[in-house]
Amino acid sequence: MIKKEVVVVGGGPSGMAAAIEAAKRGAHVLVIDANRKAGGQLFKQIHKFFGSSAHRAGVRGIDIGTELLKEAEEYGVEIWLDSVAIGLFENKTIGVEIGTDDTNKKVVTVQAEKIILCTGASENVVRFKGWTLPGVMGAGAAQTMVNINRVLPGKRILMVGTGNVGLIVSYQLMQGGADIAALVEVSPKIGGYAVHASKITRAGVPILTRHTIVEARGKERVEQAVIGEVDDNFNIIPGTEEVLDVDAIAIAAGLKPLTELAAMYGCKMKFDPVLGGWAPLHNRSMETTCEGIYIAGDITGVEEANTALEEGRLAGIDAAEKLGYISKSAGEFGRTEVWKRLDGLRQGPHGEARHNAKMNQIDDFYGKAGE
């Protein structure tokens, strides 16, 4: 069995931030990541962040990811790539499958003093007639294809969903040379920021609210999409169906936290639709109801990259303090500064609901942790 001080599961924004904060304070940190390159969603985000200077306004996600990897290397963070955490067992023991194919795969066990779960989220699916045809995919898959692999998923694409993911990915597909036939949104209004939607509509792409997909058609792959208008009960209004010639359909129907490892270990959970579903309870330092098990990023409830970075910092600071690398006062100072930035991120109409949900999550932790 391999023994480590701090193990971070997931090398996305929250995981890298957690690793860096713990390592810069002296902890020995291992990051386990399933991908060929750490950094997660940041390397898909070719757009510039916006907000305040404290949150890297005007900097592209890919550049933030590059900086994080460089900083992690400087602080001696160990990173295992092509490695999947397949189980979390008693005494903070993780089963890890390493390798990319059957000829070089192996399974090892790693025991840690502190574990930070940064497993992220998975895309929700929408079921409709023809939804298993090749060419139907999650918006995240389409974003990976165009921004990471430099391959267009289709030449003419229908986007289902107008949250920030649907809006941003649509624009990035347009930048890559694709034609967006339309965006459909089952709700009466778009779900994402108007600044993203306006870039799309200015390019002449229709955003159809109170509409959804009815059917995907095609023999070997997607050739057409049927959309229709919905009534107040979200049922298709007969006679409103419209056929669009497309060769790909991207689904941006939200995300749900990936909580399997936390649930396996026995962390207490709470369901909140605002946060995407079930998520582990945690305190203000991101520690769960299981001592020494932390969470950060979308596993805590789906938000965005900047909040993921800040939650990772909270977990990394607290882990370093609990291991004795910094004093309690130094840890509290660091966490207080992070919380100031987090509170700022969660202001406004889009952030208020998530702020309240997160605070309820923390309040429930303090109510249930002692049961």
mmCIF file of N, CA, C and O in Angstrom, residues 11 17 25 69 153 173 362:
data_model
loop_
_atom_site.group_PDB
_atom_site.id
_atom_site.type_symbol
_atom_site.label_atom_id
_atom_site.label_comp_id
_atom_site.label_asym_id
_atom_site.label_seq_id
_atom_site.Cartn_x
_atom_site.Cartn_y
_atom_site.Cartn_z
ATOM 1 N N GLY A 11 -8.244 16.465 -11.066
ATOM 2 C CA GLY A 11 -7.279 17.530 -11.343
ATOM 3 C C GLY A 11 -7.855 18.703 -12.092
ATOM 4 O O GLY A 11 -7.148 19.362 -12.856
ATOM 5 N N ALA A 17 -6.366 23.788 -7.420
ATOM 6 C CA ALA A 17 -6.291 24.853 -6.416
ATOM 7 C C ALA A 17 -6.064 24.271 -5.034
ATOM 8 O O ALA A 17 -5.255 24.789 -4.241
ATOM 9 N N ARG A 25 2.025 25.297 1.552
ATOM 10 C CA ARG A 25 2.171 25.397 3.008
ATOM 11 C C ARG A 25 2.986 24.252 3.590
ATOM 12 O O ARG A 25 3.120 24.132 4.800
ATOM 13 N N LEU A 69 -0.998 24.527 -13.603
ATOM 14 C CA LEU A 69 -0.090 23.396 -13.767
ATOM 15 C C LEU A 69 1.351 23.797 -13.469
ATOM 16 O O LEU A 69 2.111 23.039 -12.854
ATOM 17 N N PRO A 153 -18.025 18.535 -34.179
ATOM 18 C CA PRO A 153 -18.955 17.405 -34.053
ATOM 19 C C PRO A 153 -19.991 17.358 -35.158
ATOM 20 O O PRO A 153 -20.656 16.343 -35.353
ATOM 21 N N LEU A 173 -18.652 26.712 -30.904
ATOM 22 C CA LEU A 173 -18.835 25.917 -32.111
ATOM 23 C C LEU A 173 -18.907 26.810 -33.348
ATOM 24 O O LEU A 173 -18.371 26.471 -34.409
ATOM 25 N N ILE A 362 -24.274 24.126 4.478
ATOM 26 C CA ILE A 362 -23.367 24.299 5.616
ATOM 27 C C ILE A 362 -24.138 24.264 6.928
ATOM 28 O O ILE A 362 -23.707 23.622 7.915
#
